Amino acid sequence: MEWPAPGVRASSPTYGADVIKAERPGVGDESRGHGPFPDKIPHREKSALFLWLNASKRSITLDVATPTGRALALRLAERCDAVVLDQRPAELARLRLTPDDVHALDPRLVVTSVTAFGQSGPYANWRPSNIAAYAAGGQHYLTGDPDREPLQNGGYQAEYQAGTWSFGATIAALLDAQRTGIGRTAEVAGVEVMAAILEIYFPDYAYRHSDALTSRRGNFSSAVVGIYPALDGHIGIHAMPKNWPQLVQALDAGWMATDERFADNRARLRNDDELSAQFFLWAGSVTKREAYERAGRFRAPITPVNTIADLLDSPHLNERGFFREVTHADAGTLRYAGPPSRMPASPPELRPAPRLGEHTREVFTELLSMTPRDLALLSAAAVI
C-alpha cells in the first residue's frame, strides 16, 4: 500500500460488498503499524486506524512481487467485479499490474486507481503523502490565520476524500458495467480531489483573479461568523441577517436590537470589533451545553465545537444508534462510528477487521479451488 486512500475500502464492505484485502506476508498493511496502541505496545492487530478502516473485510496474504504471487493476484481479479489499485504508475509497471494489465483480463472488470497524483503527469511517480496532496491541491492556502503560515487541517483529508471519491467512481463504473457489459477503468488523484472541492474559492479566483475570497481568515469571517472561547471549550456562531433577532435573544442582549451600531447588516460590519467584543464576553460566561440549550430555545445559529468525547456522549447520536460495538479477537470490544449514510431497509452488519491473513485459506480455496497441499507449498515459498 502506498497511497492509503481508505474511503473506498472502508465504505465498500459497509454497504454489502465482499472486499478482499491483499496484504504483504508477515508484514501486512501499513496502517497496522499506525499507533498509538493500547498500553503503548505496538501490535499489528490493535491499531485503531486499521480496525476502523478494515472492518467487515477479508484479509489474505499475497506477495505480488513474486511471479507466482502476481499470477495468483490476476486469477483472483478474474473472479471479482472490481479491483482497486493504490500504487504509483512506476511501481505498477514494475509489477506488471497496471490498470490496463488488470482490465485486459476481462472487459467487464472495473479497475479503480487511487493515488496522490494520478497515473500520468510529471508528478505521477512522486512519493505520496497526505500533506503533499493537501497542499498541492490548494486547501492549505485557505486554512489558518491571515498573518500566519497555512495550517494543516485535522486528520488526513486528502487521503480520505480521495478514497471516498474512489468509492463513488467504483460504484458508478459497476452500474455502468451492469448496463453495458463493459467495465471501465476509473482514476482518482488526491491532488485533483482537493482542487475540485475548493468550493467558491477556485471559480471566483479563476473568473475575477481576485484574492478577496482566498485570503486566510482564521476563525473569523466577521463577528457573526466565527469561533469563540467558552468556559469549557469553544462555540461557533454563524448568523445570517435573518437570524439576528434570534441571536440577540439567545445572548440575552435585547438592547442590541435597538442599538444603531448593530441596526442592520451593514452597520454590524462597520462595528465588527465592538460586536465581536460582545460575543467574546457572552461566550466566556457560558458552557458549551448552556450555549447550545439557549440556541435551541431561541432558534439561534450557535453550536458547540464538540470534542471526540462529546461525540461519544452525544444523546442524539446515541439515540439514533450511530455507534456500533464490535468485538475483535485481539483488540476486544470497541465502539465504531457508523456509516455516514443509511439504508434502513437493509442495515449493514459491521464485522471486526480481519487478522493478518485470516481469510487466506478460505479465499484461495473458495475462489481458486486450491488444496491444503497447494497452500502449504505457497506458504513455504513465502508467496502467501
Coordinates of C-alpha atoms in Angstrom, one line a residue:
M1 CA 0.0 0.0 0.0
E2 CA 1.5 3.3 -1.0
W3 CA -1.4 5.8 -1.0
P4 CA -3.7 4.9 1.8
A5 CA -6.8 6.4 0.4
P6 CA -9.1 4.4 2.6
G7 CA -12.6 5.6 2.0
V8 CA -13.2 3.3 -0.9
R9 CA -12.1 0.4 1.1
A10 CA -13.7 1.5 4.3
S11 CA -17.1 2.2 2.6
S12 CA -17.5 -0.8 0.3
P13 CA -17.9 -3.6 2.8
T14 CA -20.1 -1.3 5.0
Y15 CA -22.7 -1.3 2.1
G16 CA -22.6 -5.0 1.4
A17 CA -19.6 -5.7 -0.9
D18 CA -17.3 -8.6 -0.2
V19 CA -13.9 -6.9 0.0
I20 CA -10.7 -9.0 -0.1
K21 CA -7.7 -7.1 1.1
A22 CA -4.3 -8.4 -0.1
E23 CA -1.5 -7.8 2.3
R24 CA 2.2 -8.5 2.3
P25 CA 3.0 -11.8 4.1
G26 CA 4.4 -11.3 7.6
V27 CA 4.1 -7.5 7.4
G28 CA 0.6 -6.6 6.4
D29 CA -0.9 -3.2 5.5
E30 CA 1.0 -0.1 6.6
S31 CA -1.9 1.0 8.7
R32 CA -1.4 -2.0 11.0
G33 CA 1.6 -0.1 12.3
H34 CA -0.2 3.1 12.8
G35 CA -0.3 3.9 16.6
P36 CA -0.9 4.9 19.2
F37 CA -1.6 1.4 20.6
P38 CA -3.2 0.3 23.9
D39 CA -0.6 0.4 26.7
K40 CA 1.8 1.9 24.2
I41 CA 2.7 -1.6 23.0
P42 CA 2.7 -1.9 19.1
H43 CA 0.6 -4.7 17.9
R44 CA -0.4 -5.3 14.3
E45 CA -3.9 -6.4 15.3
K46 CA -4.6 -3.5 17.6
S47 CA -4.2 -0.3 15.5
A48 CA -7.4 1.7 16.0
L49 CA -6.9 3.1 12.5
F50 CA -6.6 -0.3 10.9
L51 CA -9.5 -1.7 12.9
W52 CA -11.8 1.1 11.7
L53 CA -10.7 1.2 8.1
N54 CA -10.9 -2.5 7.6
A55 CA -14.0 -3.6 9.5
S56 CA -16.0 -6.2 7.6
K57 CA -13.3 -7.1 5.1
R58 CA -11.4 -10.3 4.5
S59 CA -7.6 -10.4 4.6
I60 CA -5.3 -12.6 2.6
T61 CA -1.6 -12.5 2.4
L62 CA 0.0 -12.4 -1.0
D63 CA 3.4 -11.2 -2.3
V64 CA 2.5 -9.8 -5.7
A65 CA 6.2 -9.0 -6.3
T66 CA 6.8 -12.7 -7.0
P67 CA 5.9 -14.3 -10.3
T68 CA 3.6 -16.8 -8.6
G69 CA 2.0 -14.1 -6.4
R70 CA 1.3 -11.9 -9.4
A71 CA -0.3 -14.8 -11.3
L72 CA -2.5 -15.5 -8.3
A73 CA -3.5 -11.9 -7.9
L74 CA -4.6 -11.9 -11.6
R75 CA -6.5 -15.1 -11.1
L76 CA -8.3 -13.6 -8.1
A77 CA -9.0 -10.4 -10.1
E78 CA -10.8 -12.5 -12.7
R79 CA -13.2 -13.7 -10.0
C80 CA -14.0 -10.2 -8.9
D81 CA -16.3 -7.4 -10.1
A82 CA -13.8 -4.6 -9.3
V83 CA -10.2 -4.2 -8.4
V84 CA -8.7 -1.2 -6.6
L85 CA -5.0 -0.3 -7.1
D86 CA -3.3 2.2 -4.9
Q87 CA 0.3 2.4 -6.1
R88 CA 2.2 4.8 -8.3
P89 CA 2.4 4.0 -12.1
A90 CA 6.1 3.1 -12.0
E91 CA 5.5 0.6 -9.2
L92 CA 2.5 -0.9 -11.0
A93 CA 4.5 -1.1 -14.2
R94 CA 7.4 -2.9 -12.4
L95 CA 4.9 -5.4 -11.0
R96 CA 3.1 -5.6 -14.4
L97 CA -0.1 -4.8 -12.6
T98 CA -1.1 -1.6 -14.3
P99 CA -4.8 -0.8 -14.7
D100 CA -4.5 -1.9 -18.4
D101 CA -2.9 -5.1 -17.4
V102 CA -5.7 -5.9 -14.9
H103 CA -8.5 -4.7 -17.2
A104 CA -7.2 -6.9 -20.0
L105 CA -8.2 -9.9 -18.0
D106 CA -11.9 -9.3 -18.6
P107 CA -13.5 -6.4 -20.4
R108 CA -16.3 -6.4 -17.8
L109 CA -13.9 -5.9 -14.9
V110 CA -13.9 -2.5 -13.2
V111 CA -10.4 -1.2 -12.2
T112 CA -10.1 1.8 -10.0
S113 CA -6.8 3.5 -9.4
V114 CA -6.4 5.9 -6.4
T115 CA -3.1 7.7 -5.9
A116 CA -1.8 11.1 -4.7
F117 CA -1.0 12.5 -8.2
G118 CA -2.7 10.2 -10.7
Q119 CA -1.4 7.7 -13.3
S120 CA 0.1 10.3 -15.6
G121 CA 1.7 13.7 -15.5
P122 CA 5.1 15.0 -14.2
Y123 CA 4.3 14.3 -10.5
A124 CA 2.7 10.8 -11.0
N125 CA 5.7 8.9 -9.6
W126 CA 6.4 11.3 -6.7
R127 CA 6.4 9.7 -3.3
P128 CA 2.9 10.4 -1.9
S129 CA 1.8 11.9 1.4
N130 CA -1.4 13.3 2.7
I131 CA 0.1 16.7 3.3
A132 CA 1.6 16.9 -0.2
A133 CA -1.7 16.3 -1.9
Y134 CA -3.5 18.6 0.5
A135 CA -1.1 21.5 -0.1
A136 CA -0.7 20.9 -3.8
G137 CA -4.5 20.9 -4.2
G138 CA -4.8 24.4 -2.7
Q139 CA -6.5 23.6 0.6
H140 CA -3.6 24.6 2.7
Y141 CA -3.5 28.1 1.3
L142 CA -7.0 28.7 2.6
T143 CA -6.6 27.4 6.1
G144 CA -5.2 29.4 9.0
D145 CA -4.8 32.9 10.2
P146 CA -4.0 35.7 7.7
D147 CA -0.8 36.7 9.4
R148 CA 0.5 33.1 9.9
E149 CA 1.6 30.2 7.8
P150 CA -1.1 28.0 6.4
L151 CA -2.4 25.3 8.8
Q152 CA -2.7 21.6 8.2
N153 CA -6.3 20.5 8.6
G154 CA -7.2 17.8 11.1
G155 CA -6.8 14.2 10.0
Y156 CA -5.8 13.0 6.6
Q157 CA -8.4 14.8 4.4
A158 CA -6.6 14.3 1.1
E159 CA -6.4 10.6 1.6
Y160 CA -9.9 10.1 3.0
Q161 CA -11.6 12.4 0.4
A162 CA -9.7 10.6 -2.4
G163 CA -10.9 7.3 -1.0
T164 CA -14.5 8.5 -0.7
W165 CA -14.5 9.7 -4.3
S166 CA -12.9 6.4 -5.4
F167 CA -15.8 4.6 -3.7
G168 CA -18.3 6.6 -5.8
A169 CA -16.3 6.1 -9.0
T170 CA -16.2 2.4 -8.5
I171 CA -19.9 2.1 -7.8
A172 CA -20.7 4.2 -10.9
A173 CA -18.4 2.1 -13.0
L174 CA -20.0 -1.1 -11.7
L175 CA -23.5 0.2 -12.5
D176 CA -22.3 1.1 -16.0
A177 CA -20.8 -2.4 -16.4
Q178 CA -24.1 -3.9 -15.4
R179 CA -25.9 -1.8 -18.0
T180 CA -23.5 -2.1 -20.9
G181 CA -21.5 -5.2 -20.2
I182 CA -18.3 -3.1 -20.4
G183 CA -16.1 -2.5 -17.4
R184 CA -14.3 0.9 -17.0
T185 CA -11.1 2.0 -15.6
A186 CA -11.6 4.8 -13.1
E187 CA -8.8 7.0 -11.8
V188 CA -8.8 9.3 -8.7
A189 CA -5.9 11.6 -7.8
G190 CA -5.8 13.1 -4.3
V191 CA -4.4 16.4 -5.6
E192 CA -7.3 16.7 -8.0
V193 CA -9.9 15.8 -5.4
M194 CA -8.5 18.6 -3.2
A195 CA -8.6 21.1 -6.1
A196 CA -12.1 20.1 -7.1
I197 CA -13.6 20.8 -3.7
L198 CA -12.2 24.3 -3.2
E199 CA -15.9 25.4 -3.4
I200 CA -16.3 29.1 -4.4
Y201 CA -12.7 29.9 -4.0
F202 CA -11.4 28.3 -7.2
P203 CA -14.1 29.5 -9.6
D204 CA -14.1 33.0 -8.1
Y205 CA -10.3 33.4 -8.5
A206 CA -10.4 31.8 -12.0
Y207 CA -13.0 34.4 -13.1
R208 CA -12.0 37.5 -11.2
H209 CA -8.3 36.9 -10.4
S210 CA -9.0 38.5 -7.0
D211 CA -7.6 37.4 -3.6
A212 CA -10.7 38.8 -1.9
L213 CA -12.0 35.4 -1.0
T214 CA -8.8 33.3 -1.0
S215 CA -7.1 35.3 1.8
R216 CA -7.0 33.2 5.0
R217 CA -9.4 34.4 7.7
G218 CA -8.6 32.3 10.7
N219 CA -11.5 31.5 12.9
F220 CA -13.5 34.6 12.0
S221 CA -15.1 35.8 8.8
S222 CA -16.9 38.5 10.8
A223 CA -18.3 38.8 14.3
V224 CA -21.4 36.9 13.3
V225 CA -19.4 34.1 11.6
G226 CA -16.7 32.8 14.0
I227 CA -15.5 30.5 16.7
Y228 CA -15.5 31.9 20.3
P229 CA -13.9 30.5 23.5
A230 CA -16.5 29.3 26.1
L231 CA -16.0 28.2 29.7
D232 CA -15.2 24.6 28.7
G233 CA -14.2 24.8 25.1
H234 CA -15.4 26.7 22.1
I235 CA -18.7 27.5 20.4
G236 CA -19.4 28.5 16.8
I237 CA -21.7 31.3 15.6
H238 CA -22.9 31.6 12.0
A239 CA -25.7 34.1 11.8
M240 CA -27.2 35.4 8.6
P241 CA -29.1 38.7 8.7
K242 CA -32.4 36.9 9.1
N243 CA -31.0 35.2 12.3
W244 CA -30.1 38.4 14.0
P245 CA -33.3 38.7 16.2
Q246 CA -33.0 35.1 17.4
L247 CA -29.2 35.6 18.1
V248 CA -29.7 38.6 20.3
Q249 CA -32.4 36.8 22.2
A250 CA -30.1 33.8 22.8
L251 CA -27.4 36.1 24.0
D252 CA -29.9 37.8 26.3
A253 CA -28.8 41.1 24.7
G254 CA -32.1 42.6 23.6
W255 CA -30.5 46.0 23.8
M256 CA -28.6 45.2 20.6
A257 CA -31.8 45.0 18.6
T258 CA -32.3 48.8 19.1
D259 CA -28.7 49.9 19.1
E260 CA -27.9 51.8 16.0
R261 CA -24.4 50.3 15.8
F262 CA -26.0 47.0 15.1
A263 CA -29.2 48.1 13.4
D264 CA -28.6 46.2 10.1
N265 CA -26.0 44.0 8.5
R266 CA -24.1 46.9 7.0
A267 CA -24.0 48.6 10.4
R268 CA -22.9 45.4 12.1
L269 CA -20.0 45.1 9.6
R270 CA -18.9 48.7 10.3
N271 CA -18.9 48.0 14.0
D272 CA -17.5 44.5 13.7
D273 CA -14.9 44.9 16.5
E274 CA -17.5 46.1 19.0
L275 CA -19.8 43.3 18.1
S276 CA -17.0 40.7 18.4
A277 CA -16.2 42.1 21.9
Q278 CA -19.8 41.5 23.0
F279 CA -19.8 37.9 21.6
F280 CA -16.5 37.2 23.3
L281 CA -17.9 38.5 26.6
W282 CA -21.0 36.3 26.3
A283 CA -19.3 33.2 25.2
G284 CA -16.8 33.4 28.0
S285 CA -19.6 33.3 30.5
V286 CA -21.3 30.1 29.4
T287 CA -20.5 26.4 28.9
K288 CA -20.9 24.8 25.5
R289 CA -24.0 23.0 26.8
E290 CA -25.6 26.2 28.1
A291 CA -24.9 28.0 24.8
Y292 CA -26.5 25.1 22.9
E293 CA -29.5 25.0 25.1
R294 CA -30.1 28.7 24.6
A295 CA -29.6 28.3 20.9
G296 CA -32.3 25.6 20.8
R297 CA -34.7 27.7 22.9
F298 CA -34.4 30.7 20.7
R299 CA -33.7 29.0 17.4
A300 CA -30.3 30.8 17.1
P301 CA -27.4 29.5 15.0
I302 CA -25.0 28.7 17.8
T303 CA -23.3 25.3 18.1
P304 CA -20.8 23.7 20.4
V305 CA -17.4 22.7 19.0
N306 CA -17.6 19.1 20.1
T307 CA -14.6 17.0 21.2
I308 CA -14.5 13.3 20.3
A309 CA -15.6 12.6 23.9
D310 CA -18.5 14.9 23.4
L311 CA -19.5 12.9 20.3
L312 CA -19.4 9.6 22.1
D313 CA -21.7 11.1 24.8
S314 CA -24.0 12.7 22.3
P315 CA -27.6 11.9 23.2
H316 CA -28.6 12.5 19.6
L317 CA -26.1 10.1 18.0
N318 CA -26.6 7.5 20.7
E319 CA -30.4 7.5 20.3
R320 CA -30.0 7.1 16.6
G321 CA -27.7 4.2 17.1
F322 CA -24.9 5.8 15.2
F323 CA -22.2 4.0 17.2
R324 CA -21.7 0.3 16.9
E325 CA -19.9 -2.1 19.3
V326 CA -17.7 -4.7 17.6
T327 CA -15.7 -7.3 19.3
H328 CA -12.3 -8.2 17.9
A329 CA -10.4 -11.3 19.0
D330 CA -7.3 -9.3 19.9
A331 CA -8.4 -5.7 20.4
G332 CA -11.5 -6.5 22.4
T333 CA -14.9 -4.7 22.2
L334 CA -14.7 -1.2 20.7
R335 CA -17.2 1.4 19.7
Y336 CA -17.1 2.3 16.0
A337 CA -18.6 5.3 14.1
G338 CA -21.5 4.1 11.9
P339 CA -21.8 4.6 8.2
P340 CA -22.4 8.2 7.1
S341 CA -25.4 7.2 5.0
R342 CA -28.1 4.7 5.9
M343 CA -30.3 2.2 4.3
P344 CA -32.9 1.4 6.9
A345 CA -34.5 -1.4 5.0
S346 CA -31.1 -3.3 4.8
P347 CA -28.9 -2.1 7.6
P348 CA -25.4 -3.3 7.1
E349 CA -23.7 -5.6 9.6
L350 CA -20.4 -4.4 10.9
R351 CA -17.9 -7.2 11.4
P352 CA -14.4 -6.9 13.0
A353 CA -11.4 -6.1 10.9
P354 CA -9.5 -9.2 9.9
R355 CA -6.4 -10.5 11.4
L356 CA -3.4 -10.6 9.0
G357 CA -4.1 -13.4 6.5
E358 CA -7.2 -14.6 8.4
H359 CA -9.0 -15.5 5.3
T360 CA -6.1 -16.7 3.1
R361 CA -7.1 -20.3 3.2
E362 CA -10.8 -19.6 2.9
V363 CA -10.4 -17.2 -0.2
F364 CA -7.9 -19.4 -2.2
T365 CA -10.0 -22.5 -1.5
E366 CA -13.3 -20.8 -2.3
L367 CA -12.3 -18.8 -5.4
L368 CA -9.4 -20.8 -6.9
S369 CA -10.2 -24.3 -5.7
M370 CA -6.8 -24.7 -4.1
T371 CA -6.0 -27.7 -1.9
P372 CA -4.3 -27.7 1.5
R373 CA -1.2 -29.0 -0.2
D374 CA -1.2 -26.1 -2.7
L375 CA -1.5 -23.6 0.2
A376 CA 1.3 -25.3 2.2
L377 CA 3.6 -25.1 -0.8
L378 CA 2.8 -21.4 -1.3
S379 CA 3.3 -20.7 2.3
A380 CA 6.7 -22.4 2.3
A381 CA 7.7 -20.3 -0.6
A382 CA 6.6 -17.1 1.2
V383 CA 4.1 -16.3 -1.6
I384 CA 1.2 -16.2 0.9

